[in-house]
Coordinates of C-alpha atoms in Angstrom, one line a residue:
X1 CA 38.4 35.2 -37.8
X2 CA 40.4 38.0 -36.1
X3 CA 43.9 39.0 -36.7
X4 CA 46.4 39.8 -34.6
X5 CA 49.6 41.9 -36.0
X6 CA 53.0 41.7 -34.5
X7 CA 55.7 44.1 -34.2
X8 CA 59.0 43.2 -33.4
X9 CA 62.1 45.4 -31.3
X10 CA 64.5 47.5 -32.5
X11 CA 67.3 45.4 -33.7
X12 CA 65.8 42.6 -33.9
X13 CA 63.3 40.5 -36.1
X14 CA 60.2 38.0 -36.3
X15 CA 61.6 35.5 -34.2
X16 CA 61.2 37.6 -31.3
X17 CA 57.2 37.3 -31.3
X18 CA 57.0 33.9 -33.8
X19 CA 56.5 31.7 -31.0
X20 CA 53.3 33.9 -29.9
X21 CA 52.3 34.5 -33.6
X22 CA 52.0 30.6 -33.9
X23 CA 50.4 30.0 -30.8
X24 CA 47.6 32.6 -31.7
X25 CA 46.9 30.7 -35.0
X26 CA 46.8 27.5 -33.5
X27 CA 43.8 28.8 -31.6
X28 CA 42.0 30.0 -34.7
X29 CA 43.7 34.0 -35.3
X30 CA 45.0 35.3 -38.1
X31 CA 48.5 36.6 -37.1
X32 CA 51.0 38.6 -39.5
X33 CA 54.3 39.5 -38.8
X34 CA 57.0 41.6 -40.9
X35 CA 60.1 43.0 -40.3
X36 CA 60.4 47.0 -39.8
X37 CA 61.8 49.3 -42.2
X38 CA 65.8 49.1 -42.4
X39 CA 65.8 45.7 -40.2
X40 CA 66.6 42.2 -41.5
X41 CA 69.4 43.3 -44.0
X42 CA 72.7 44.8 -42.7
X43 CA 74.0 48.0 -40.4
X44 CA 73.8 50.0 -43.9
X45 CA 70.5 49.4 -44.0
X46 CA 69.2 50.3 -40.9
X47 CA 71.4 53.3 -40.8
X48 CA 69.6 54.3 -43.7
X49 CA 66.2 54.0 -41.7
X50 CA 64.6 56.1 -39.1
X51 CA 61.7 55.9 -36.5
X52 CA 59.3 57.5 -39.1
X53 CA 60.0 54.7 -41.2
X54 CA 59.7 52.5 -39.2
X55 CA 56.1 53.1 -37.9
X56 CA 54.9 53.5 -41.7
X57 CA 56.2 50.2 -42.2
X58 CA 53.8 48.9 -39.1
X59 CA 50.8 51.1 -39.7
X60 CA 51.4 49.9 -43.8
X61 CA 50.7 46.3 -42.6
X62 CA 47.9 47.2 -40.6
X63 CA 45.9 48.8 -43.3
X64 CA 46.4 45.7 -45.2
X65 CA 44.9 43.4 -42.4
X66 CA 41.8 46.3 -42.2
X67 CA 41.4 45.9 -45.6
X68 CA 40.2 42.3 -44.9
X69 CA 38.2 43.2 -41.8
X70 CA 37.0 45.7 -39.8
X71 CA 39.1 45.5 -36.1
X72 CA 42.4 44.1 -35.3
X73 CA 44.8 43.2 -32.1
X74 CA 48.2 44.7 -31.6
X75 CA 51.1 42.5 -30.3
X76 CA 53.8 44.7 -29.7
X77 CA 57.3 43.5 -28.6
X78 CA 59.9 45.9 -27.2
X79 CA 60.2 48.9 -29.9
X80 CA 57.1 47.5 -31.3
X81 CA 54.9 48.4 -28.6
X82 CA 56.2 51.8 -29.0
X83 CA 54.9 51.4 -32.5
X84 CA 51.6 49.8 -31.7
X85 CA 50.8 51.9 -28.8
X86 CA 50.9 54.9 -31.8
X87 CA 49.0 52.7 -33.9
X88 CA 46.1 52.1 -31.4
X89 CA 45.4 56.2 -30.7
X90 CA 45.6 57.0 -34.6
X91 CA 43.6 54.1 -35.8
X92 CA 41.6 54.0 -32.5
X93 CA 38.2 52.7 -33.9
X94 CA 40.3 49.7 -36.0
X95 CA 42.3 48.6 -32.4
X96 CA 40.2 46.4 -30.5
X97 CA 42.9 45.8 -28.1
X98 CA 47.0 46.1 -27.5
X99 CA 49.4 44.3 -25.6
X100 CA 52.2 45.3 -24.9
X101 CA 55.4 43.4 -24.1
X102 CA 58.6 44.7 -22.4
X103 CA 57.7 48.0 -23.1
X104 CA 60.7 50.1 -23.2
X105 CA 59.6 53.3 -21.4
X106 CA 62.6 53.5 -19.4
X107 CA 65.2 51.5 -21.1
X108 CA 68.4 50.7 -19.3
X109 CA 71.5 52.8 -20.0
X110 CA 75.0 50.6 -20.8
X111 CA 76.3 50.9 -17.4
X112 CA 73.2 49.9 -15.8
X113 CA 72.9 47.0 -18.2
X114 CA 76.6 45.4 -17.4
X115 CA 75.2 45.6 -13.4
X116 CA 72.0 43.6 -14.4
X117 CA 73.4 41.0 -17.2
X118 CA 74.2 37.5 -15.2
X119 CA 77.1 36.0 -17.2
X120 CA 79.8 36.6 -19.9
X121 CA 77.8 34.8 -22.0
X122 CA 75.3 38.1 -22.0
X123 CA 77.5 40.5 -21.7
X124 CA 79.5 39.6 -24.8
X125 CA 76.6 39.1 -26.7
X126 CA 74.8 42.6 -25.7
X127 CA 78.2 44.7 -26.6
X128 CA 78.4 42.8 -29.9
X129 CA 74.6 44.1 -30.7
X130 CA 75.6 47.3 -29.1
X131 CA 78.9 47.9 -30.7
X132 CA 77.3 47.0 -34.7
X133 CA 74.6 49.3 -34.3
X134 CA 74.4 52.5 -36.0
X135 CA 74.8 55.4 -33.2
X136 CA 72.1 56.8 -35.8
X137 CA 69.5 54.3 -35.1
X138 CA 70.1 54.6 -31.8
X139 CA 69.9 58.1 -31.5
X140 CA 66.4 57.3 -33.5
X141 CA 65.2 54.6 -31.6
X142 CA 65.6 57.2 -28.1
X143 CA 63.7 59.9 -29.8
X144 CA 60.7 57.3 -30.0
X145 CA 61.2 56.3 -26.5
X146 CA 60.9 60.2 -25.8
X147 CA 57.8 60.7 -27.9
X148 CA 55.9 58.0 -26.5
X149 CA 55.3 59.8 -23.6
X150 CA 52.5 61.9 -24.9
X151 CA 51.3 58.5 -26.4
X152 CA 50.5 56.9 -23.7
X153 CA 48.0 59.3 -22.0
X154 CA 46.3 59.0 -25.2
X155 CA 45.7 55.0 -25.2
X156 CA 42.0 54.2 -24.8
X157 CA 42.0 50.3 -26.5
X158 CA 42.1 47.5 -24.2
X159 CA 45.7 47.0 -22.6
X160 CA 47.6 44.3 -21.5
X161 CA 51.1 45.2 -19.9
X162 CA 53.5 42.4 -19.4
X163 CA 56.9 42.6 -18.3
X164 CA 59.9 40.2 -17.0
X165 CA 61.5 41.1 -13.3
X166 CA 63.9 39.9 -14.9
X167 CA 64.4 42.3 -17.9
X168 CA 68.1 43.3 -18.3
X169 CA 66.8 46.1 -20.9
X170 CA 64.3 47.5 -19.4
X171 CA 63.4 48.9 -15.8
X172 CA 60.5 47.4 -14.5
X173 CA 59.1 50.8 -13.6
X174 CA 57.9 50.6 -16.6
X175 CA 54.9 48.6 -16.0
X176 CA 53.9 50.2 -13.3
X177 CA 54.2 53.8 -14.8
X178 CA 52.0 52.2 -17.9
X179 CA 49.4 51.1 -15.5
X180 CA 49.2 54.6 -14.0
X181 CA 49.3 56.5 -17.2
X182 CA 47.7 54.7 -20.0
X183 CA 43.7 55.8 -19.7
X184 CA 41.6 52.4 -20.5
X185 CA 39.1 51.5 -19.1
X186 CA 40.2 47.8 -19.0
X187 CA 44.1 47.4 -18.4
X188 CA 45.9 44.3 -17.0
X189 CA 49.5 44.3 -15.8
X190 CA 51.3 40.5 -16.1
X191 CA 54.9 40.3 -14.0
X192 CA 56.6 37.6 -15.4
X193 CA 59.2 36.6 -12.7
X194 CA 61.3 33.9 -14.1
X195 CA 61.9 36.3 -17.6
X196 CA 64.2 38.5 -18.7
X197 CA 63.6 41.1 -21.7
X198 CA 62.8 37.7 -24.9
X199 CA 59.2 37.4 -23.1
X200 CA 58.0 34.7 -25.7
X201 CA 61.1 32.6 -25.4
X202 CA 61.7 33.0 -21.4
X203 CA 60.9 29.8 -18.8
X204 CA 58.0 30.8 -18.6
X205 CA 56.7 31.3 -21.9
X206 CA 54.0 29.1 -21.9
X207 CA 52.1 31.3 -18.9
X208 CA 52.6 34.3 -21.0
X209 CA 50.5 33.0 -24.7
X210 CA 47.7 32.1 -22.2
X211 CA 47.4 35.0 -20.7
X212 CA 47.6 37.0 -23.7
X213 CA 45.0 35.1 -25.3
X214 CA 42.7 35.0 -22.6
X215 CA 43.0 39.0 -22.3
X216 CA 42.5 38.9 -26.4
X217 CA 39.5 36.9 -26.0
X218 CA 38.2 39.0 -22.9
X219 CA 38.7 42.3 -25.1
X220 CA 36.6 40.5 -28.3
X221 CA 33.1 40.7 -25.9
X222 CA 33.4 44.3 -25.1

């Protein structure tokens, strides 16, 4: 059985990938989530926490899956595919493929974000998340951002790239700039139209665990 392991945003927690993780089991995967370093408690906590932390954290639960076999997948959501696109260049024999999902290459900026945000709803609950987190992790979490772009050139596992048009975090450049730059032999770029930025809880969630297991499954023969 393979395993898949999942990596959640910045700010946020399991939930954000569970529905995927679960789907992935049902059709016979081992999946493993966590939460990152300095996540899941409070704004102490993550203050306390940084970006190297916070990729030790990930590439700690990966060993522990390669401990049990030899390859894995990585499902990484938001800051997580920053994370797993790291993971797949320095444990490059281990990766048999990544996906990535609302990859922030070129995140939003606040203003842009109030233009793109559809109802009050949203916008009071974006400046609540905003306003509680710790300028510190932020200033953390755009220093990854940064970083990854000598990351990317360096991707050679199988890639899936999937982003919502919708995406009121992210610009959808992004994809396309992924497509152009990331190496692999074998990429695939999935534009989800009726999503926003929660991929695995948009309309259209059910589209998006097909594809990403078919693309899994496609990587396994290579």
């Amino acid at each position: 059985m393979d395993s898949c392991l999942f990596i959640h945003g910045f700010t946020g927690g399991e939930h954000e990938i569970s529905p995927l993780s679960q789907y992935m089991e049902q059709h016979h995967y081992r999946s493993r989530t966590f939460t990152l370093a300095g996540h899941g408690g409070g704004r102490r906590e993550l203050r306390q926490s940084d970006r190297f932390g916070w990729v030790q954290s990930a590439e700690h639960e990966l060993n522990k899956l390669l401990e049990e076999q030899e390859a894995v997948h990585l499902i990484g959501f938001s800051t997580g595919a920053l994370i797993a696109s790291r993971l797949s260049v320095q444990y490059r024999q281990a990766v048999k493929s990544l996906t990535l999902l609302s990859a922030p290459v070129f995140p939003l900026n606040p203003l842009e974000i109030v233009r793109t945000l559809g109802s009050p709803a949203m916008l009071r609950n974006y400046f609540s998340k905003f306003g509680s987190t710790p300028p510190k992790a932020t200033r953390q979490f755009r220093r990854l951002v940064r970083e990854s772009f000598d990351i990317y050139p360096q991707i050679t596992a199988p890639t899936l790239i999937v982003q919502g048009t919708r995406d009121h975090l992210v610009k959808t450049k992004s994809a396309g700039f992924l497509e152009r730059t990331i190496p692999s032999g074998q990429k695939q770029v999935l534009m989800v139209e009726k999503s926003g930025h929660m991929l695995c809880h948009c309309d259209d969630h059910a589209r998006v665990m097909k594809e990403v297991l078919h693309f899994i499954r496609q990587a396994e023969t290579l």
